[in-house]
Coordinates of N, CA and C in Angstrom, one line a residue:
X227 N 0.4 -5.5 12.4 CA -0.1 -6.4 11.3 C 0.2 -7.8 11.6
X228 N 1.0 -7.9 12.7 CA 1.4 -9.6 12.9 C -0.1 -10.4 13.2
X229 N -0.1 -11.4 12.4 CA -1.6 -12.5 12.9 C -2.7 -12.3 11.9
X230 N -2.4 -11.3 10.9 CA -3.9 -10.9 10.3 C -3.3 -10.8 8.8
X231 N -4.2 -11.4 8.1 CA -4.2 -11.6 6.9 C -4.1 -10.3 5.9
X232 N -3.2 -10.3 4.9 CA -2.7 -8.9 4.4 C -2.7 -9.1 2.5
X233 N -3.5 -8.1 2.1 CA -3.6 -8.1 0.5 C -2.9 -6.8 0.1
X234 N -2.1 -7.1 -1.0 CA -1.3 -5.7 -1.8 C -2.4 -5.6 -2.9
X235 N -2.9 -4.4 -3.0 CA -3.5 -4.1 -4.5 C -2.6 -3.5 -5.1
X236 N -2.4 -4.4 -6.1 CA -0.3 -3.8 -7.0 C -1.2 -3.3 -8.4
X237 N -0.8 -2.2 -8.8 CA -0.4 -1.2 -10.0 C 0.3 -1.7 -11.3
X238 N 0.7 -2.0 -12.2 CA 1.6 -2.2 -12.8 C 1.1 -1.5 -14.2
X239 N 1.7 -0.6 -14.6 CA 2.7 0.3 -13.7 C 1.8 1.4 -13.0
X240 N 0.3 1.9 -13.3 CA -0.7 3.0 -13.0 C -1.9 2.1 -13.0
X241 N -3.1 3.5 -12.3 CA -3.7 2.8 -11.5 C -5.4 3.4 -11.9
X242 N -6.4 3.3 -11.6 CA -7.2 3.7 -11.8 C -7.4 5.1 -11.5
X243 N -7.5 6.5 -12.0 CA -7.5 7.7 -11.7 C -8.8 8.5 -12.3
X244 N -8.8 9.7 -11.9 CA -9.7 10.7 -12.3 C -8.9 11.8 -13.2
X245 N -9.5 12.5 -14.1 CA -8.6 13.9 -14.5 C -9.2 14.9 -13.4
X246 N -8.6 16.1 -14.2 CA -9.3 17.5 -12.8 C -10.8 17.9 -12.9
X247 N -11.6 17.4 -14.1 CA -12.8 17.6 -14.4 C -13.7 16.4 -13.8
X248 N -13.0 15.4 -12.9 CA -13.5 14.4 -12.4 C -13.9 12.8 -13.4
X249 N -13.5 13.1 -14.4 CA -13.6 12.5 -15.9 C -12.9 11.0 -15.3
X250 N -13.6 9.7 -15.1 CA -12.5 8.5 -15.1 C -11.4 8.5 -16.3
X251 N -10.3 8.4 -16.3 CA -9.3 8.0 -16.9 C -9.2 6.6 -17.4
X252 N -9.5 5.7 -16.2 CA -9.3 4.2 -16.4 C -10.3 3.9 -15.3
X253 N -11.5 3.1 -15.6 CA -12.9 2.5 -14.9 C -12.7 1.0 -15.2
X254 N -13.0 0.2 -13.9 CA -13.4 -1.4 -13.9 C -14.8 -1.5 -13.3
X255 N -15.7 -1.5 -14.4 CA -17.2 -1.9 -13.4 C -17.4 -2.9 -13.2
X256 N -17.6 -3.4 -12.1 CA -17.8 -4.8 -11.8 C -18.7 -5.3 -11.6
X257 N -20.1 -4.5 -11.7 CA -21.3 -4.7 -11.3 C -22.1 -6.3 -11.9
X258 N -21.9 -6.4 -12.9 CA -22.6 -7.2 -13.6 C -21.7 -8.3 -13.5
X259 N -20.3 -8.8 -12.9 CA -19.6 -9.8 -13.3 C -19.8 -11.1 -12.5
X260 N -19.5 -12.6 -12.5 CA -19.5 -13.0 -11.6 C -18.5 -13.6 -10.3
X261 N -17.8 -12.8 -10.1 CA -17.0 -13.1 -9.6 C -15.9 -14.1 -9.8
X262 N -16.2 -14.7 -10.6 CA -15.2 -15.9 -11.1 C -14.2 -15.9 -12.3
X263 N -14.4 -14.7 -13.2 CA -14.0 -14.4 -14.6 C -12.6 -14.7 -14.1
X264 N -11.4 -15.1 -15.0 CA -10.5 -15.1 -14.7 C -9.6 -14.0 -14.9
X265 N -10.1 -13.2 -15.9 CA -9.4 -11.4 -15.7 C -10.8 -10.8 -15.8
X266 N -10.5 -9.1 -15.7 CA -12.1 -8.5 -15.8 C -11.1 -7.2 -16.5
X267 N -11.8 -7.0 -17.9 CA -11.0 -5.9 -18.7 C -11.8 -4.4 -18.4
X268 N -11.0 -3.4 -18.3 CA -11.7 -2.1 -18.0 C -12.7 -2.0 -18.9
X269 N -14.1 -0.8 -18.4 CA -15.2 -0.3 -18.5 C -15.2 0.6 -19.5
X270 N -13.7 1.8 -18.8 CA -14.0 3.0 -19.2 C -12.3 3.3 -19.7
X271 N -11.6 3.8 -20.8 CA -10.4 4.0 -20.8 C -10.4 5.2 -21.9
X272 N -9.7 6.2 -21.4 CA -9.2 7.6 -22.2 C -8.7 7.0 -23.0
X273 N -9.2 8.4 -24.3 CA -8.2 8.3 -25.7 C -6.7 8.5 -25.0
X274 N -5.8 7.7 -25.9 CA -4.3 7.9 -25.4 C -4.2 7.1 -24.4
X275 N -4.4 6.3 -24.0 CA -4.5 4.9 -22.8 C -5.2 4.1 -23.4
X276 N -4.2 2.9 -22.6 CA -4.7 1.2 -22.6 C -4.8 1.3 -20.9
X277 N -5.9 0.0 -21.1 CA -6.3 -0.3 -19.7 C -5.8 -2.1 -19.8
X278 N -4.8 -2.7 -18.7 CA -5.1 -3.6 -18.8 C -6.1 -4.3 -17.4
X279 N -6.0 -5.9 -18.3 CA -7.4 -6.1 -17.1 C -6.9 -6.3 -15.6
X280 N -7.9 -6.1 -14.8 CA -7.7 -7.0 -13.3 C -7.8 -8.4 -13.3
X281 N -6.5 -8.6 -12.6 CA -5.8 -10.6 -12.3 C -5.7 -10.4 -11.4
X282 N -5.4 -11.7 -10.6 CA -5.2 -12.2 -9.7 C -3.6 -12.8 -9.2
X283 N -3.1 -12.5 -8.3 CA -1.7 -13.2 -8.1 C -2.0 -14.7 -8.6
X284 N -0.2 -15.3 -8.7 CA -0.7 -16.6 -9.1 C -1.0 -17.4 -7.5
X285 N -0.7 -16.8 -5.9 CA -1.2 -18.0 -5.5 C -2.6 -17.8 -4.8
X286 N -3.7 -17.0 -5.6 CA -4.8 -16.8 -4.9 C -5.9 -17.7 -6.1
X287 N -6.8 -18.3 -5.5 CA -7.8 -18.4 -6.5 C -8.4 -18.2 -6.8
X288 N -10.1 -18.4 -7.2 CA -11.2 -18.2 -7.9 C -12.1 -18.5 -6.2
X289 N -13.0 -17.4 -6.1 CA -14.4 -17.7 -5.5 C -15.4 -16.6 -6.2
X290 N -16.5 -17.3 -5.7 CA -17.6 -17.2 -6.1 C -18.5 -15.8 -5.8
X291 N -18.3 -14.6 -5.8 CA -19.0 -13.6 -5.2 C -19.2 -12.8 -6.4
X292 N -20.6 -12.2 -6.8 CA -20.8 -12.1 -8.0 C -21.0 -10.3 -7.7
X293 N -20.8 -9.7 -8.9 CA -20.7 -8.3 -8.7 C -19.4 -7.8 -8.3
X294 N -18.2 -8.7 -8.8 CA -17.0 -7.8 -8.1 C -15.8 -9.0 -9.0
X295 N -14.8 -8.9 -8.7 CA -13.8 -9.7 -8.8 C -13.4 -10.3 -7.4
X296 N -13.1 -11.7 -7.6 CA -12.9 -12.5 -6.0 C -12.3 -13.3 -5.9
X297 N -11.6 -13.1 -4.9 CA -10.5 -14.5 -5.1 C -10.6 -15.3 -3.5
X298 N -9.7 -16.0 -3.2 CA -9.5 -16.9 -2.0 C -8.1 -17.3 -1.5
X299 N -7.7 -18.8 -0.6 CA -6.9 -18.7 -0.9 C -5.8 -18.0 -0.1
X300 N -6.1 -16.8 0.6 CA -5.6 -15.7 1.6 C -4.7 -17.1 2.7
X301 N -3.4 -16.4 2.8 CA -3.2 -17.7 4.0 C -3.0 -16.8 4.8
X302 N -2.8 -17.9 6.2 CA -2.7 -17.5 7.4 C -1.4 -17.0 7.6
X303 N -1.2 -16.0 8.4 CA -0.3 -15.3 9.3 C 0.1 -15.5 10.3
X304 N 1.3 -16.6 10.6 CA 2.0 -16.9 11.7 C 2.0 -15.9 12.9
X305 N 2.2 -16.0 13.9 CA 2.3 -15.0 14.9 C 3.7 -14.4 14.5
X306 N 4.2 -13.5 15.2 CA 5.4 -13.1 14.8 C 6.1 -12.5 13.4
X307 N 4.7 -13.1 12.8 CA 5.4 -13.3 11.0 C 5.1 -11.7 10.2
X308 N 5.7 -11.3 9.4 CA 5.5 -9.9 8.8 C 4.2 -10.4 7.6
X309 N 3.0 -10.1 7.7 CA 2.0 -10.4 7.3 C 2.2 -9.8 5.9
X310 N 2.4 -8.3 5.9 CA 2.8 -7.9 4.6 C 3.8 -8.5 3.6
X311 N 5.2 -8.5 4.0 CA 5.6 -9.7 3.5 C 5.2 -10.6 2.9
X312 N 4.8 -11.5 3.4 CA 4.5 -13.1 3.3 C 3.3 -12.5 2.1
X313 N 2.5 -11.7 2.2 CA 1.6 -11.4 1.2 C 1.9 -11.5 -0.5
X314 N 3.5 -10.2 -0.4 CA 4.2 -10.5 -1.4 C 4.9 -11.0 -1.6
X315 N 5.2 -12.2 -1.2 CA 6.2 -13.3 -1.1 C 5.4 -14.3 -1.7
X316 N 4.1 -14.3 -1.6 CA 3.2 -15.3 -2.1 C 2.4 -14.7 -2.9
X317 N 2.2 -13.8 -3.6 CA 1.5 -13.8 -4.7 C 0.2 -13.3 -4.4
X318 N -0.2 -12.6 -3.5 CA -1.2 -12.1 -2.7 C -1.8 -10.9 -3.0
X319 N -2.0 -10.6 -4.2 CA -2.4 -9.7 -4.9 C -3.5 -9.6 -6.1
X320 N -3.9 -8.2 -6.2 CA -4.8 -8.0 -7.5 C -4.1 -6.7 -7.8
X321 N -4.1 -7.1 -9.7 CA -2.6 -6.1 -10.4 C -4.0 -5.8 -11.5
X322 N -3.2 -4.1 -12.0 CA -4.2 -3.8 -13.4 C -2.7 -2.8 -14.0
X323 N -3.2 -3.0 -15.3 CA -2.3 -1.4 -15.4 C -2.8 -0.7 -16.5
X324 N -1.8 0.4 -16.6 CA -2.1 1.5 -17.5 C -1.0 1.8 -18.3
X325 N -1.1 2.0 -19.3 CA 0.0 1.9 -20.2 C -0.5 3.9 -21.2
X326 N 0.5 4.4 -21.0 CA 0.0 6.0 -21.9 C 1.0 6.0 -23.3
X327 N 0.6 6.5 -23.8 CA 0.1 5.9 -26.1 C 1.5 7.1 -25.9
X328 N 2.1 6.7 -26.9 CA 3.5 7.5 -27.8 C 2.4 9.2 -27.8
X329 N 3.2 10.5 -27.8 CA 2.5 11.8 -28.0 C 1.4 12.1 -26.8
X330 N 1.0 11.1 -25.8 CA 0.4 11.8 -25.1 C 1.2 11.9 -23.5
X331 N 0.2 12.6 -22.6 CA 1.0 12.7 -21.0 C -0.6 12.2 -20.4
X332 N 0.3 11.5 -19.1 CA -1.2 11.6 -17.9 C -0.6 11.6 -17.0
X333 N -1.5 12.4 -16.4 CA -1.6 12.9 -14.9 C -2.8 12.5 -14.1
X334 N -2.4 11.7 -13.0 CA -3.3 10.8 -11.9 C -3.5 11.7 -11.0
X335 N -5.0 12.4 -10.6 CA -5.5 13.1 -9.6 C -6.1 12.1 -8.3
X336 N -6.5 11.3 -8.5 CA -7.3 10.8 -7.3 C -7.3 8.9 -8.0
X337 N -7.5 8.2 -6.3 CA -7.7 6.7 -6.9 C -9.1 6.5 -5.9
X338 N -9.7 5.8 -6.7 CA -11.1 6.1 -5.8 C -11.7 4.4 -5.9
X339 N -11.7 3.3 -4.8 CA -12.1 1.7 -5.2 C -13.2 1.4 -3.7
X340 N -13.8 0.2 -4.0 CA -14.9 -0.3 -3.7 C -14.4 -1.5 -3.4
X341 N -14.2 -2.2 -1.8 CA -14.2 -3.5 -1.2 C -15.1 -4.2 -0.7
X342 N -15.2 -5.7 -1.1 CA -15.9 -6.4 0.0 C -15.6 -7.8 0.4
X343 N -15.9 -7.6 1.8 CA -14.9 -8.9 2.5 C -16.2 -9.6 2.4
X344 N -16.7 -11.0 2.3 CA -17.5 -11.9 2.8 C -17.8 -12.0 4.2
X345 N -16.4 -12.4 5.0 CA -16.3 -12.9 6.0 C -15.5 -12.3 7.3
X346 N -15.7 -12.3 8.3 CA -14.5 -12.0 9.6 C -13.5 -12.2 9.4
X347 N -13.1 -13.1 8.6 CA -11.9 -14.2 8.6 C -11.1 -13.5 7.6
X348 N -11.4 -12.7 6.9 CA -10.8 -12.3 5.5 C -10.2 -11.4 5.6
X349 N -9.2 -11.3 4.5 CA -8.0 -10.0 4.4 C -8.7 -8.7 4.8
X350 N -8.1 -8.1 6.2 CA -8.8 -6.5 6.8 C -7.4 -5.6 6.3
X351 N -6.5 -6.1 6.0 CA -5.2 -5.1 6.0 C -4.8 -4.9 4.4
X352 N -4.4 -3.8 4.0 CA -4.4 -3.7 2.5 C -3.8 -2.6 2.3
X353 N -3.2 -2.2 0.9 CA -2.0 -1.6 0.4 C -2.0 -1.2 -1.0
X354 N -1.9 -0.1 -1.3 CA -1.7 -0.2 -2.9 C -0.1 0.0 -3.2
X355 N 0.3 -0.4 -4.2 CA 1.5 -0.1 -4.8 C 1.4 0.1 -6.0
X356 N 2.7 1.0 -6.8 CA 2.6 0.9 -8.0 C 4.2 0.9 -8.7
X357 N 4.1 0.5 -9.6 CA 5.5 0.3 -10.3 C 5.6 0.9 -12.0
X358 N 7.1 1.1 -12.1 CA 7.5 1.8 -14.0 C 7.9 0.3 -14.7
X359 N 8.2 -0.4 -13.8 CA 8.9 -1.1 -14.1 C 8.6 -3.1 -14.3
X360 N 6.5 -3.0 -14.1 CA 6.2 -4.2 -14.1 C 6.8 -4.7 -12.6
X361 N 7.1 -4.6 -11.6 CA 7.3 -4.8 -10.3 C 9.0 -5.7 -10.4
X362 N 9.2 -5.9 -11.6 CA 10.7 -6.1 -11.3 C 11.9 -5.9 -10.5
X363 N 11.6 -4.7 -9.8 CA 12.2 -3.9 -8.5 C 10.8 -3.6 -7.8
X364 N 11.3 -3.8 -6.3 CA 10.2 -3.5 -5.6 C 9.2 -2.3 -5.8
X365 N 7.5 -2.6 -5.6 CA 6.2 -1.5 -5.9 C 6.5 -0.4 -4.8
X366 N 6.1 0.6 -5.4 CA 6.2 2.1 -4.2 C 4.9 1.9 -3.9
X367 N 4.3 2.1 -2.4 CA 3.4 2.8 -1.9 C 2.7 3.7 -1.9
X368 N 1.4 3.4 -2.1 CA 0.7 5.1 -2.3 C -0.2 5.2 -1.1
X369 N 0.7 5.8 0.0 CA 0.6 6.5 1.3 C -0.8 6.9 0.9
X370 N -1.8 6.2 2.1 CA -3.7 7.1 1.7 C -3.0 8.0 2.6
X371 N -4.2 9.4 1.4 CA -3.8 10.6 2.1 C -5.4 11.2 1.0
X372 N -5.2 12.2 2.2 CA -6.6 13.1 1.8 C -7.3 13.5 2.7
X373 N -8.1 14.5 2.5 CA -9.3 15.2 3.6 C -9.9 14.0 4.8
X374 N -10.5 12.9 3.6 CA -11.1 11.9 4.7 C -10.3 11.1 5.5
X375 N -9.3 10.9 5.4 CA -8.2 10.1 5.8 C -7.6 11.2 6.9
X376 N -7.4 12.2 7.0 CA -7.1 12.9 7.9 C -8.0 12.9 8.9
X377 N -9.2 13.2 8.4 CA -10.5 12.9 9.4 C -10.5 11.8 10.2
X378 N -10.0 10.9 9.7 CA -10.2 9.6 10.2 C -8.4 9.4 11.6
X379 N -7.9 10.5 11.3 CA -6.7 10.3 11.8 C -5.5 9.5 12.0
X380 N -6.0 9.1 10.3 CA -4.6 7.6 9.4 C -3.4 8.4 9.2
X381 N -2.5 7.3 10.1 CA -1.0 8.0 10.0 C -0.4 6.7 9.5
X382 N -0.9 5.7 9.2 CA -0.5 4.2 8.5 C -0.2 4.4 7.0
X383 N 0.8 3.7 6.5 CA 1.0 3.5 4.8 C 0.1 2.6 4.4
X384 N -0.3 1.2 4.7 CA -1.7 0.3 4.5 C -2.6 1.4 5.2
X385 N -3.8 0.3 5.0 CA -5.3 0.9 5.4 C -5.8 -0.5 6.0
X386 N -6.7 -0.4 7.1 CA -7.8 -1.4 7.6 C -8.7 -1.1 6.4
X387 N -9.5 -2.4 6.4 CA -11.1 -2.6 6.1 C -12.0 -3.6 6.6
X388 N -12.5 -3.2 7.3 CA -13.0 -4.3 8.3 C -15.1 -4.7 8.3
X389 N -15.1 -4.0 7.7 CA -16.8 -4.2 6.9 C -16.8 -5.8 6.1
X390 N -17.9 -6.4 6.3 CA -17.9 -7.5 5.7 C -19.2 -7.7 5.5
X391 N -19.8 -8.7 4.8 CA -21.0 -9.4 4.4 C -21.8 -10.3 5.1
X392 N -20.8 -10.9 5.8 CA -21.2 -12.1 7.3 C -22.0 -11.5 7.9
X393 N -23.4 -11.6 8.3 CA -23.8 -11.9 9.6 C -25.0 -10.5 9.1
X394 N -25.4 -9.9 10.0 CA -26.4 -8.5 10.1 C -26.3 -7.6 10.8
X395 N -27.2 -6.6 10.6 CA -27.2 -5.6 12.0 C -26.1 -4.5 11.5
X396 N -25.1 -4.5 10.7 CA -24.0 -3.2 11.1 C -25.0 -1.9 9.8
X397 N -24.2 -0.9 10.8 CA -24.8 0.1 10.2 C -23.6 1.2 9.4
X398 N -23.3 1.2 8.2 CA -22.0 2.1 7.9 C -22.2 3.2 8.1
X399 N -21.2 4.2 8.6 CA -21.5 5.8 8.9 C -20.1 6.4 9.2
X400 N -20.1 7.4 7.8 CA -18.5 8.0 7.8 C -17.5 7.1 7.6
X401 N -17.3 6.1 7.6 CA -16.0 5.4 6.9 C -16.4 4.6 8.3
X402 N -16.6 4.2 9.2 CA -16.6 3.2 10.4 C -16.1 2.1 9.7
X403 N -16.7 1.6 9.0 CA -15.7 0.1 8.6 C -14.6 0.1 8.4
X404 N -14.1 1.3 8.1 CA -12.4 1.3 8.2 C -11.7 0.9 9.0
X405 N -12.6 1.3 10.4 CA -11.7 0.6 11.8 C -12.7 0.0 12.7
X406 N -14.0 -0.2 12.5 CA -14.6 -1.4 13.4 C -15.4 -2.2 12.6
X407 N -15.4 -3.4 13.3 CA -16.4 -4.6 12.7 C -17.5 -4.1 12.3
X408 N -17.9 -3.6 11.2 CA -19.4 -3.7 11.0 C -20.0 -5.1 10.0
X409 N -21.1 -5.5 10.2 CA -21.3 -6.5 9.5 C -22.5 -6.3 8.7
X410 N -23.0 -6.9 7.7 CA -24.1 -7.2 6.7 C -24.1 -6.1 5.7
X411 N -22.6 -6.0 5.4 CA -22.5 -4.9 4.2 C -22.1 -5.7 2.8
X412 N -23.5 -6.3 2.5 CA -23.1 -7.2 1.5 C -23.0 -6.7 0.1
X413 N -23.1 -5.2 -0.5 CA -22.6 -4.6 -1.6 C -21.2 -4.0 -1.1
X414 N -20.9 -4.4 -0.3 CA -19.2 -3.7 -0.2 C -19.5 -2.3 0.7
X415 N -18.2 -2.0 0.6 CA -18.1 0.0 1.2 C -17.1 0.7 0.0
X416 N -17.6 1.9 -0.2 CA -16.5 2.7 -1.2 C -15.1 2.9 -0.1
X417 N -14.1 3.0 -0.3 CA -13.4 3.3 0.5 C -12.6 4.6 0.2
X418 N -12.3 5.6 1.3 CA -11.6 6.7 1.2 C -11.0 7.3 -0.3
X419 N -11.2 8.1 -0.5 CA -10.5 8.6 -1.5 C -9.0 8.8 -1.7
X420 N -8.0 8.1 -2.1 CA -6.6 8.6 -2.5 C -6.5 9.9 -2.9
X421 N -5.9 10.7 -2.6 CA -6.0 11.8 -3.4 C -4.1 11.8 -4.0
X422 N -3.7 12.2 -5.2 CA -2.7 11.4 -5.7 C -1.9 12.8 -6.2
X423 N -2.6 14.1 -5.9 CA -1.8 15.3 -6.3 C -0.4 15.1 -6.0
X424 N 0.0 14.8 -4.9 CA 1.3 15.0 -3.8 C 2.3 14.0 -4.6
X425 N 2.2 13.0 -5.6 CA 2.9 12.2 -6.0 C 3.5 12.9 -7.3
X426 N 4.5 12.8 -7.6 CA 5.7 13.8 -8.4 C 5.3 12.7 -9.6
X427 N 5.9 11.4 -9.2 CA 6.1 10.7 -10.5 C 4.7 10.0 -11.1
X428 N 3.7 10.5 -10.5 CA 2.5 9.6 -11.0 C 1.9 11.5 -12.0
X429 N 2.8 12.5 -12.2 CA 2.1 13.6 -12.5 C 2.8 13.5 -14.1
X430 N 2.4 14.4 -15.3 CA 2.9 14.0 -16.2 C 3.6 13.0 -17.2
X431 N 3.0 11.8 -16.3 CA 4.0 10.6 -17.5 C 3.7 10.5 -19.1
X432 N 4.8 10.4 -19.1 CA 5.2 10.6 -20.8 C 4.3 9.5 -21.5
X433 N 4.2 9.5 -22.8 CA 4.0 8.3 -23.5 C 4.9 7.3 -23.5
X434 N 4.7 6.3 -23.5 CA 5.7 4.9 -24.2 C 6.0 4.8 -22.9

């Protein structure tokens, strides 16, 4: 990861999920926005859950790309330098959370999100984390894992995304953007499915 620009998608404290009937739990559509809103409040949120909105770290800013949430701002990555790091060292993130109501439980099956870079130049390395605790102690990783991701033969805790909007000509097929330049994917790529069974403490959380 030395030299290449690196974004945490942080949790605080849960994360966008599905139930086992495929039901969104917690949904951000972003279709209609313009990229500039300074938070963007969930779509879709289960009885017995709060959704809060998608922000931005404090040191990223506002751009302009409409149909999504966007920021800028990404710095550069010294050679040598631990890119991840310096990511959360600097506030290099987009945080949402979930908060579950006194009397109820939830359990997170799958995290299922949609990226898109602009440019060549732009954050390709990326991370989810999630936290109990508002990130006051360091975010746990949520290792991608799942059918497609095996497919793909990811043994990494981050993920590449390397599809972007710049330029023409690429053609997406089977997750390719994951690991090679494709270009003129200017609605984004879905990316891989999380599948979130295998996580103990994201299964049953209590209320409060």
């Amino acid at each position: 990861m030395t030299g290449s620009l690196f974004m945490v998608l942080a949790l605080a404290p849960f994360f966008a999920a599905t139930s086992a009937k495929a039901q969104p739990i917690l949904e951000y559509n972003l279709l209609s926005q313009p990229g500039t809103q300074p938070a963007a409040p969930p779509s879709t949120v289960a009885e017995g859950l709060f959704g809060g909105n998608i922000v931005r770290g404090g040191d990223l800013g506002v751009y302009t790309l409409n149909h999504g949430f966007s920021a800028l701002n990404y710095s550069t990555v010294p050679e040598g330098v631990d890119g991840r790091q310096q990511a959360i060292d600097r506030d290099e993130y987009l945080e949402f959370s979930l908060t579950v109501a006194p009397g109820y439980k939830a359990s997170l099956y799958t995290l299922d999100h949609k990226i898109r870079r602009s440019a060549v130049n732009g954050p390709m390395y990326f991370e989810w984390q999630y936290s109990f605790d508002g990130f006051a102690t360091p975010g746990k990783t949520i290792v991608p894992t799942g059918w497609i991701w095996d497919s793909l033969g990811w043994t990494e805790d981050y993920f590449y995304y390397r599809g972007r909007a710049s330029s023409s000509g690429g053609i997406a097929d089977f997750y390719n953007y994951m690991l090679e330049d494709v270009t003129g994917q200017d609605d984004g790529n879905e990316m891989p499915t999380f599948e979130l069974y295998g996580f103990e403490d994201l299964q049953n959380i209590p209320g409060g």
